[in-house]
mmCIF file of C-alpha atoms in Angstrom:
data_model
loop_
_atom_site.group_PDB
_atom_site.id
_atom_site.type_symbol
_atom_site.label_atom_id
_atom_site.label_comp_id
_atom_site.label_asym_id
_atom_site.label_seq_id
_atom_site.Cartn_x
_atom_site.Cartn_y
_atom_site.Cartn_z
ATOM 1 C CA MET G 18 28.203 -54.795 -43.490
ATOM 2 C CA ASP G 19 29.650 -53.368 -40.166
ATOM 3 C CA VAL G 20 30.009 -57.310 -38.438
ATOM 4 C CA PHE G 21 31.791 -58.321 -42.028
ATOM 5 C CA LEU G 22 34.150 -55.361 -41.375
ATOM 6 C CA GLN G 23 34.942 -56.088 -37.529
ATOM 7 C CA GLN G 24 35.655 -59.733 -38.636
ATOM 8 C CA LEU G 25 37.636 -59.164 -41.907
ATOM 9 C CA ILE G 26 39.718 -56.888 -39.128
ATOM 10 C CA ASN G 27 40.238 -59.770 -36.695
ATOM 11 C CA GLY G 28 41.343 -62.311 -39.296
ATOM 12 C CA LEU G 29 43.814 -59.785 -40.666
ATOM 13 C CA THR G 30 45.168 -59.957 -37.313
ATOM 14 C CA LEU G 31 44.538 -63.147 -36.548
ATOM 15 C CA GLY G 32 46.684 -64.069 -40.048
ATOM 16 C CA SER G 33 49.297 -61.862 -39.457
ATOM 17 C CA ILE G 34 50.456 -64.059 -36.187
ATOM 18 C CA TYR G 35 49.876 -67.306 -38.601
ATOM 19 C CA GLY G 36 52.144 -65.579 -41.259
ATOM 20 C CA LEU G 37 55.371 -64.569 -38.954
ATOM 21 C CA ILE G 38 55.418 -68.400 -37.839
ATOM 22 C CA ALA G 39 54.754 -69.676 -41.829
ATOM 23 C CA ILE G 40 57.903 -67.364 -42.759
ATOM 24 C CA GLY G 41 59.591 -69.821 -40.248
ATOM 25 C CA TYR G 42 58.701 -72.979 -41.394
ATOM 26 C CA THR G 43 58.721 -72.023 -45.308
ATOM 27 C CA MET G 44 62.733 -70.577 -44.737
ATOM 28 C CA VAL G 45 63.944 -73.864 -43.098
ATOM 29 C CA PHE G 46 62.001 -76.142 -45.671
ATOM 30 C CA GLY G 47 63.112 -73.870 -48.797
ATOM 31 C CA ILE G 48 66.778 -74.188 -47.841
ATOM 32 C CA ILE G 49 67.259 -78.003 -46.462
ATOM 33 C CA GLY G 50 63.837 -79.261 -47.772
ATOM 34 C CA MET G 51 62.753 -80.175 -44.461
ATOM 35 C CA VAL G 52 59.664 -79.193 -42.372
ATOM 36 C CA ASN G 53 60.462 -78.498 -38.632
ATOM 37 C CA PHE G 54 57.772 -79.716 -36.561
ATOM 38 C CA ALA G 55 59.328 -77.978 -33.492
ATOM 39 C CA HIS G 56 58.557 -74.503 -34.846
ATOM 40 C CA GLY G 57 54.985 -73.887 -33.098
ATOM 41 C CA ASP G 58 56.790 -74.959 -29.785
ATOM 42 C CA VAL G 59 59.882 -73.058 -30.395
ATOM 43 C CA PHE G 60 57.020 -70.083 -30.663
ATOM 44 C CA MET G 61 55.198 -71.349 -27.543
ATOM 45 C CA VAL G 62 58.051 -70.912 -25.924
ATOM 46 C CA SER G 63 58.482 -67.491 -27.218
ATOM 47 C CA CYS G 64 55.079 -67.030 -25.653
ATOM 48 C CA PHE G 65 55.992 -68.080 -21.940
ATOM 49 C CA ILE G 66 59.796 -65.885 -22.739
ATOM 50 C CA SER G 67 57.574 -62.893 -23.530
ATOM 51 C CA LEU G 68 55.320 -63.382 -20.814
ATOM 52 C CA ILE G 69 57.883 -63.669 -18.008
ATOM 53 C CA LEU G 70 60.299 -60.695 -19.522
ATOM 54 C CA PHE G 71 56.594 -58.382 -19.654
ATOM 55 C CA LEU G 72 55.445 -59.200 -15.589
ATOM 56 C CA LEU G 73 59.504 -58.597 -14.855
ATOM 57 C CA LEU G 74 59.230 -55.177 -16.447
ATOM 58 C CA THR G 75 56.294 -54.066 -15.378
ATOM 59 C CA THR G 76 55.126 -55.392 -12.097
ATOM 60 C CA TRP G 77 59.106 -56.418 -10.566
ATOM 61 C CA LEU G 78 60.844 -53.493 -12.388
ATOM 62 C CA GLY G 79 58.042 -50.944 -12.465
ATOM 63 C CA VAL G 80 58.486 -49.915 -16.114
ATOM 64 C CA THR G 81 55.423 -47.875 -16.884
ATOM 65 C CA SER G 82 55.679 -47.077 -20.512
ATOM 66 C CA ILE G 83 54.191 -49.520 -23.044
ATOM 67 C CA VAL G 84 56.164 -48.195 -25.742
ATOM 68 C CA LEU G 85 59.636 -48.887 -24.023
ATOM 69 C CA ALA G 86 58.629 -52.639 -22.515
ATOM 70 C CA PHE G 87 57.811 -53.456 -25.604
ATOM 71 C CA LEU G 88 60.785 -52.900 -27.443
ATOM 72 C CA VAL G 89 62.711 -54.447 -24.351
ATOM 73 C CA VAL G 90 60.764 -57.279 -24.737
ATOM 74 C CA LEU G 91 60.818 -57.754 -27.872
ATOM 75 C CA VAL G 92 64.672 -57.407 -28.176
ATOM 76 C CA LEU G 93 65.167 -59.730 -25.870
ATOM 77 C CA ALA G 94 62.684 -62.445 -26.697
ATOM 78 C CA MET G 95 63.975 -62.422 -30.193
ATOM 79 C CA ALA G 96 67.905 -63.092 -28.910
ATOM 80 C CA LEU G 97 66.875 -65.894 -26.385
ATOM 81 C CA THR G 98 64.498 -67.513 -28.818
ATOM 82 C CA ALA G 99 66.974 -67.325 -31.408
ATOM 83 C CA LEU G 100 69.623 -69.107 -29.191
ATOM 84 C CA TRP G 101 66.721 -71.860 -28.633
ATOM 85 C CA GLY G 102 66.467 -72.411 -32.585
ATOM 86 C CA TRP G 103 70.239 -72.764 -33.024
ATOM 87 C CA ALA G 104 70.897 -75.449 -30.128
ATOM 88 C CA ILE G 105 67.781 -77.556 -32.149
ATOM 89 C CA GLU G 106 69.591 -76.816 -35.078
ATOM 90 C CA LEU G 107 73.109 -77.670 -33.760
ATOM 91 C CA VAL G 108 72.103 -80.425 -31.354
ATOM 92 C CA ALA G 109 68.914 -82.279 -33.313
ATOM 93 C CA TYR G 110 69.218 -81.506 -37.025
ATOM 94 C CA ARG G 111 72.955 -81.089 -38.358
ATOM 95 C CA PRO G 112 73.815 -84.485 -36.894
ATOM 96 C CA LEU G 113 70.864 -85.822 -39.207
ATOM 97 C CA ARG G 114 71.185 -83.580 -42.432
ATOM 98 C CA GLY G 115 73.266 -86.718 -44.103
ATOM 99 C CA SER G 116 70.715 -89.125 -43.600
ATOM 100 C CA PHE G 117 67.669 -91.041 -44.388
ATOM 101 C CA ARG G 118 64.845 -88.360 -45.037
ATOM 102 C CA LEU G 119 62.511 -89.928 -41.862
ATOM 103 C CA ALA G 120 65.467 -89.422 -39.940
ATOM 104 C CA PRO G 121 65.505 -85.265 -39.392
ATOM 105 C CA LEU G 122 61.413 -85.448 -39.359
ATOM 106 C CA ILE G 123 61.569 -87.869 -36.603
ATOM 107 C CA SER G 124 63.978 -85.897 -34.815
ATOM 108 C CA ALA G 125 61.562 -82.935 -35.444
ATOM 109 C CA ILE G 126 59.062 -84.348 -33.245
ATOM 110 C CA GLY G 127 61.072 -85.350 -30.487
ATOM 111 C CA VAL G 128 61.666 -82.287 -29.999
ATOM 112 C CA SER G 129 58.189 -80.866 -30.560
ATOM 113 C CA ILE G 130 57.492 -83.452 -27.426
ATOM 114 C CA PHE G 131 60.710 -82.474 -25.460
ATOM 115 C CA LEU G 132 59.883 -78.674 -25.955
ATOM 116 C CA SER G 133 56.635 -78.856 -24.440
ATOM 117 C CA ASN G 134 56.948 -81.301 -21.925
ATOM 118 C CA PHE G 135 60.382 -79.085 -20.444
ATOM 119 C CA VAL G 136 57.712 -75.995 -20.578
ATOM 120 C CA GLN G 137 54.746 -78.058 -18.756
ATOM 121 C CA VAL G 138 56.855 -79.179 -16.130
ATOM 122 C CA VAL G 139 58.825 -75.411 -15.364
ATOM 123 C CA GLN G 140 55.930 -73.325 -15.977
ATOM 124 C CA GLY G 141 52.743 -76.083 -15.010
ATOM 125 C CA ALA G 142 49.813 -77.359 -16.932
ATOM 126 C CA ARG G 143 47.659 -74.682 -16.053
ATOM 127 C CA ASN G 144 46.986 -71.348 -18.050
ATOM 128 C CA LYS G 145 49.329 -68.198 -17.467
ATOM 129 C CA SER G 146 47.598 -65.085 -18.065
ATOM 130 C CA MET G 147 49.088 -61.523 -18.312
ATOM 131 C CA PRO G 148 47.533 -58.175 -17.735
ATOM 132 C CA PRO G 149 46.432 -55.942 -20.544
ATOM 133 C CA VAL G 150 49.240 -53.886 -21.476
ATOM 134 C CA LEU G 151 48.143 -51.496 -24.301
ATOM 135 C CA SER G 152 44.201 -50.820 -24.485
ATOM 136 C CA GLY G 153 42.131 -48.717 -26.701
ATOM 137 C CA GLY G 154 41.663 -48.307 -30.170
ATOM 138 C CA ILE G 155 40.389 -46.523 -33.473
ATOM 139 C CA THR G 156 36.532 -45.851 -34.234
ATOM 140 C CA VAL G 157 36.611 -47.265 -37.501
ATOM 141 C CA LEU G 158 32.251 -47.490 -38.080
ATOM 142 C CA GLU G 159 29.477 -46.739 -35.750
ATOM 143 C CA ARG G 160 26.257 -47.631 -36.804
ATOM 144 C CA GLU G 161 22.899 -48.227 -35.379
ATOM 145 C CA GLY G 162 24.580 -49.368 -31.743
ATOM 146 C CA TYR G 163 27.058 -51.275 -33.212
ATOM 147 C CA THR G 164 30.723 -49.677 -32.981
ATOM 148 C CA VAL G 165 33.623 -51.387 -35.565
ATOM 149 C CA VAL G 166 36.862 -51.188 -33.733
ATOM 150 C CA LEU G 167 40.440 -51.579 -34.700
ATOM 151 C CA SER G 168 42.226 -51.419 -31.654
ATOM 152 C CA TYR G 169 45.891 -50.895 -31.301
ATOM 153 C CA LYS G 170 47.122 -54.141 -30.696
ATOM 154 C CA GLN G 171 45.629 -55.480 -33.449
ATOM 155 C CA GLY G 172 46.734 -52.571 -35.551
ATOM 156 C CA LEU G 173 50.180 -52.870 -34.042
ATOM 157 C CA ILE G 174 50.221 -57.114 -35.068
ATOM 158 C CA MET G 175 49.391 -55.782 -38.649
ATOM 159 C CA VAL G 176 52.551 -52.934 -39.383
ATOM 160 C CA VAL G 177 54.667 -54.942 -37.465
ATOM 161 C CA THR G 178 54.130 -58.552 -39.792
ATOM 162 C CA ALA G 179 54.128 -55.769 -42.774
ATOM 163 C CA VAL G 180 57.507 -54.614 -42.060
ATOM 164 C CA LEU G 181 59.313 -57.561 -40.955
ATOM 165 C CA LEU G 182 57.941 -59.439 -44.429
ATOM 166 C CA THR G 183 59.195 -56.508 -46.060
ATOM 167 C CA GLY G 184 62.221 -56.195 -44.114
ATOM 168 C CA PHE G 185 62.676 -60.823 -44.384
ATOM 169 C CA TRP G 186 62.013 -60.213 -48.126
ATOM 170 C CA TYR G 187 64.942 -57.659 -48.469
ATOM 171 C CA LEU G 188 66.855 -59.624 -46.484
ATOM 172 C CA VAL G 189 66.781 -63.227 -49.008
ATOM 173 C CA GLN G 190 66.344 -60.945 -52.153
ATOM 174 C CA ARG G 191 69.271 -58.330 -51.879
ATOM 175 C CA THR G 192 72.205 -59.509 -49.345
ATOM 176 C CA PRO G 193 74.691 -61.489 -49.457
ATOM 177 C CA PHE G 194 73.486 -63.954 -46.933
ATOM 178 C CA GLY G 195 70.052 -64.333 -49.185
ATOM 179 C CA ARG G 196 72.226 -65.254 -52.314
ATOM 180 C CA ALA G 197 73.950 -68.047 -49.968
ATOM 181 C CA GLN G 198 70.295 -68.878 -48.852
ATOM 182 C CA ARG G 199 69.220 -69.670 -52.302
ATOM 183 C CA ALA G 200 72.281 -70.900 -54.011
ATOM 184 C CA CYS G 201 71.575 -73.828 -51.162
ATOM 185 C CA GLU G 202 68.419 -74.211 -51.770
ATOM 186 C CA GLN G 203 69.591 -75.411 -55.307
ATOM 187 C CA ASP G 204 72.309 -77.378 -54.691
ATOM 188 C CA ARG G 205 74.034 -77.198 -51.270
ATOM 189 C CA LYS G 206 76.841 -79.319 -52.759
ATOM 190 C CA MET G 207 77.675 -77.402 -55.411
ATOM 191 C CA ALA G 208 77.281 -74.112 -52.635
ATOM 192 C CA ALA G 209 79.879 -75.304 -50.309
ATOM 193 C CA LEU G 210 82.000 -75.598 -53.408
ATOM 194 C CA LEU G 211 81.821 -72.435 -54.267
ATOM 195 C CA GLY G 212 82.938 -71.379 -50.882
ATOM 196 C CA ILE G 213 79.595 -70.567 -49.089
ATOM 197 C CA ASP G 214 79.677 -71.565 -45.583
ATOM 198 C CA VAL G 215 76.700 -74.276 -45.688
ATOM 199 C CA ASP G 216 76.775 -75.255 -42.077
ATOM 200 C CA ARG G 217 76.664 -71.139 -41.123
ATOM 201 C CA THR G 218 73.551 -70.209 -43.478
ATOM 202 C CA ILE G 219 71.651 -73.058 -42.326
ATOM 203 C CA SER G 220 71.931 -72.124 -38.861
ATOM 204 C CA LEU G 221 71.344 -68.480 -39.314
ATOM 205 C CA THR G 222 68.436 -69.543 -41.359
ATOM 206 C CA PHE G 223 66.633 -71.657 -37.959
ATOM 207 C CA VAL G 224 67.801 -68.240 -35.892
ATOM 208 C CA LEU G 225 66.474 -65.735 -38.101
ATOM 209 C CA GLY G 226 63.327 -68.206 -38.409
ATOM 210 C CA ALA G 227 63.422 -68.944 -34.164
ATOM 211 C CA ALA G 228 63.184 -65.011 -34.061
ATOM 212 C CA LEU G 229 60.169 -64.506 -36.669
ATOM 213 C CA ALA G 230 58.743 -67.566 -34.356
ATOM 214 C CA ALA G 231 59.667 -64.467 -31.281
ATOM 215 C CA VAL G 232 58.131 -62.073 -32.614
ATOM 216 C CA ALA G 233 54.854 -63.744 -33.520
ATOM 217 C CA GLY G 234 55.087 -64.785 -29.365
ATOM 218 C CA VAL G 235 55.515 -61.232 -28.189
ATOM 219 C CA LEU G 236 52.089 -60.349 -30.109
ATOM 220 C CA TYR G 237 50.045 -63.441 -29.101
ATOM 221 C CA VAL G 238 51.060 -62.637 -25.919
ATOM 222 C CA MET G 239 49.966 -58.802 -25.855
ATOM 223 C CA TYR G 240 47.001 -59.820 -27.831
ATOM 224 C CA TYR G 241 45.129 -62.707 -26.194
ATOM 225 C CA GLY G 242 46.867 -62.479 -22.967
ATOM 226 C CA VAL G 243 46.967 -65.802 -22.179
ATOM 227 C CA VAL G 244 49.298 -68.656 -22.956
ATOM 228 C CA SER G 245 49.613 -72.215 -22.226
ATOM 229 C CA PHE G 246 52.011 -75.342 -22.600
ATOM 230 C CA SER G 247 49.708 -76.411 -25.353
ATOM 231 C CA ASP G 248 49.635 -73.921 -27.387
ATOM 232 C CA GLY G 249 52.373 -74.682 -29.714
ATOM 233 C CA PHE G 250 50.215 -77.340 -31.588
ATOM 234 C CA VAL G 251 47.553 -75.493 -33.430
ATOM 235 C CA PRO G 252 49.273 -72.296 -34.132
ATOM 236 C CA GLY G 253 52.088 -74.531 -34.715
ATOM 237 C CA VAL G 254 49.854 -76.841 -38.078
ATOM 238 C CA LYS G 255 47.829 -73.735 -38.768
ATOM 239 C CA ALA G 256 51.251 -71.892 -39.709
ATOM 240 C CA PHE G 257 52.335 -74.719 -41.399
ATOM 241 C CA THR G 258 48.758 -75.357 -43.501
ATOM 242 C CA ALA G 259 49.079 -71.113 -44.394
ATOM 243 C CA ALA G 260 52.618 -72.527 -45.021
ATOM 244 C CA VAL G 261 52.078 -75.020 -47.739
ATOM 245 C CA LEU G 262 48.699 -72.675 -48.722
ATOM 246 C CA GLY G 263 50.943 -69.921 -50.134
ATOM 247 C CA GLY G 264 53.297 -72.086 -51.620
ATOM 248 C CA ILE G 265 55.948 -73.315 -49.617
ATOM 249 C CA GLY G 266 59.505 -72.021 -50.030
ATOM 250 C CA SER G 267 58.275 -68.174 -50.346
ATOM 251 C CA LEU G 268 57.895 -65.612 -48.127
ATOM 252 C CA PRO G 269 55.276 -63.477 -49.596
ATOM 253 C CA GLY G 270 53.225 -66.551 -49.691
ATOM 254 C CA ALA G 271 53.061 -67.309 -46.161
ATOM 255 C CA VAL G 272 52.266 -64.391 -45.028
ATOM 256 C CA LEU G 273 49.232 -64.661 -47.804
ATOM 257 C CA GLY G 274 48.410 -68.330 -46.880
ATOM 258 C CA GLY G 275 48.694 -67.039 -42.721
ATOM 259 C CA LEU G 276 46.136 -64.242 -44.095
ATOM 260 C CA ILE G 277 43.683 -66.516 -45.530
ATOM 261 C CA ILE G 278 43.524 -69.154 -42.776
ATOM 262 C CA GLY G 279 42.728 -66.310 -40.427
ATOM 263 C CA LEU G 280 39.842 -65.283 -42.678
ATOM 264 C CA ILE G 281 38.432 -68.527 -42.838
ATOM 265 C CA GLU G 282 38.645 -69.134 -39.186
ATOM 266 C CA THR G 283 36.727 -65.658 -38.124
ATOM 267 C CA PHE G 284 34.429 -65.412 -41.136
ATOM 268 C CA TRP G 285 33.630 -69.041 -40.596
ATOM 269 C CA SER G 286 33.278 -68.411 -36.497
ATOM 270 C CA ALA G 287 30.613 -65.289 -37.290
ATOM 271 C CA TYR G 288 28.771 -67.086 -39.831
ATOM 272 C CA PHE G 289 28.524 -70.907 -39.271
ATOM 273 C CA SER G 290 29.574 -72.959 -36.529
ATOM 274 C CA ILE G 291 32.969 -72.290 -34.435
ATOM 275 C CA GLU G 292 33.383 -76.040 -33.821
ATOM 276 C CA TYR G 293 34.123 -76.186 -37.825
ATOM 277 C CA LYS G 294 36.344 -73.711 -37.558
ATOM 278 C CA ASP G 295 39.284 -75.625 -38.388
ATOM 279 C CA VAL G 296 37.632 -78.531 -40.813
ATOM 280 C CA ALA G 297 36.738 -75.168 -43.573
ATOM 281 C CA ALA G 298 40.439 -74.192 -43.210
ATOM 282 C CA PHE G 299 41.641 -77.311 -44.342
ATOM 283 C CA SER G 300 39.181 -78.074 -46.535
ATOM 284 C CA ILE G 301 39.919 -74.770 -48.303
ATOM 285 C CA LEU G 302 43.584 -75.940 -48.203
ATOM 286 C CA ALA G 303 42.716 -79.118 -49.679
ATOM 287 C CA ILE G 304 40.656 -78.029 -52.575
ATOM 288 C CA VAL G 305 43.461 -75.012 -53.523
ATOM 289 C CA LEU G 306 45.968 -77.948 -53.463
ATOM 290 C CA ILE G 307 44.078 -80.029 -56.315
ATOM 291 C CA PHE G 308 44.133 -77.038 -58.562
ATOM 292 C CA MET G 309 47.442 -75.209 -57.384
ATOM 293 C CA PRO G 310 49.578 -78.013 -56.317
ATOM 294 C CA SER G 311 52.913 -75.691 -55.232
ATOM 295 C CA GLY G 312 50.363 -73.485 -53.783
ATOM 296 C CA ILE G 313 49.194 -70.151 -54.716
ATOM 297 C CA LEU G 314 52.263 -68.083 -54.799
ATOM 298 C CA GLY G 315 54.790 -71.059 -55.089
ATOM 299 C CA ARG G 316 56.648 -72.283 -57.903
ATOM 300 C CA PRO G 317 56.623 -75.792 -59.358
ATOM 301 C CA GLU G 318 59.721 -78.352 -59.351
ATOM 302 C CA VAL G 319 61.636 -78.683 -61.867
ATOM 303 C CA GLU G 320 64.132 -81.735 -61.485
ATOM 304 C CA LYS G 321 66.739 -82.338 -63.672
ATOM 305 C CA VAL G 322 67.235 -85.344 -65.792
#
């Protein structure tokens, strides 16, 4: 039971990071019906931005307050990564919006390769590490020499994920921008005829998705303390899997899918072979989609005839 509880905490932490990345996938797919395969590498870029900012503040500028450093890095990383998201949408996706459906997909793969190689050239191929910035935790259970600990980093990741999910759900459901998003999702031509700036709405969606990826990047670097130029592919695929599992197009579904993927990975690694944790996660996805093609919280598409 002790091991189960500790793995539950670890799985929720990992799943929260996947969920934050998955929200970016599901927002872009919901509004333009395209899978942004470069989103994982945008997350990787945000990890390097966060690492550089952390080192600048703590090592070079001598900032000793962890709270202040975290807030500054979070805000700056969100702003810089959002700028990357806006530039990618403007250069790689907007010119192909009226093209055949495979063109944006090919462009997304090209952007993914460009970002990965760009970071490899600029930062090098070796792993980059960061000194621990937040230590300690809360003892949840201690019995027979085994201690179950909820670290402060894990608690912070879960709280930030819950707050951002609530905030973005409110943004989509209760604000004029959210109504514009939903209108563009239903019919972009009709939304434009009704006075909605479709280009601006789609650009802001990419910006918000990139900002969420930046939050995930900050938390990822703070939690693991190491990042590589290749860290965009696997988390990106896992986050996309989470979005599909939860129901792509649903914000709560994206986080729910991320939590499920994170729990499957950690429990499988603890009780079975760690080499097959990815197989287990994708097998669960396949089984769920057989019985629920739209995902757990997804809505089936209704085509007009």
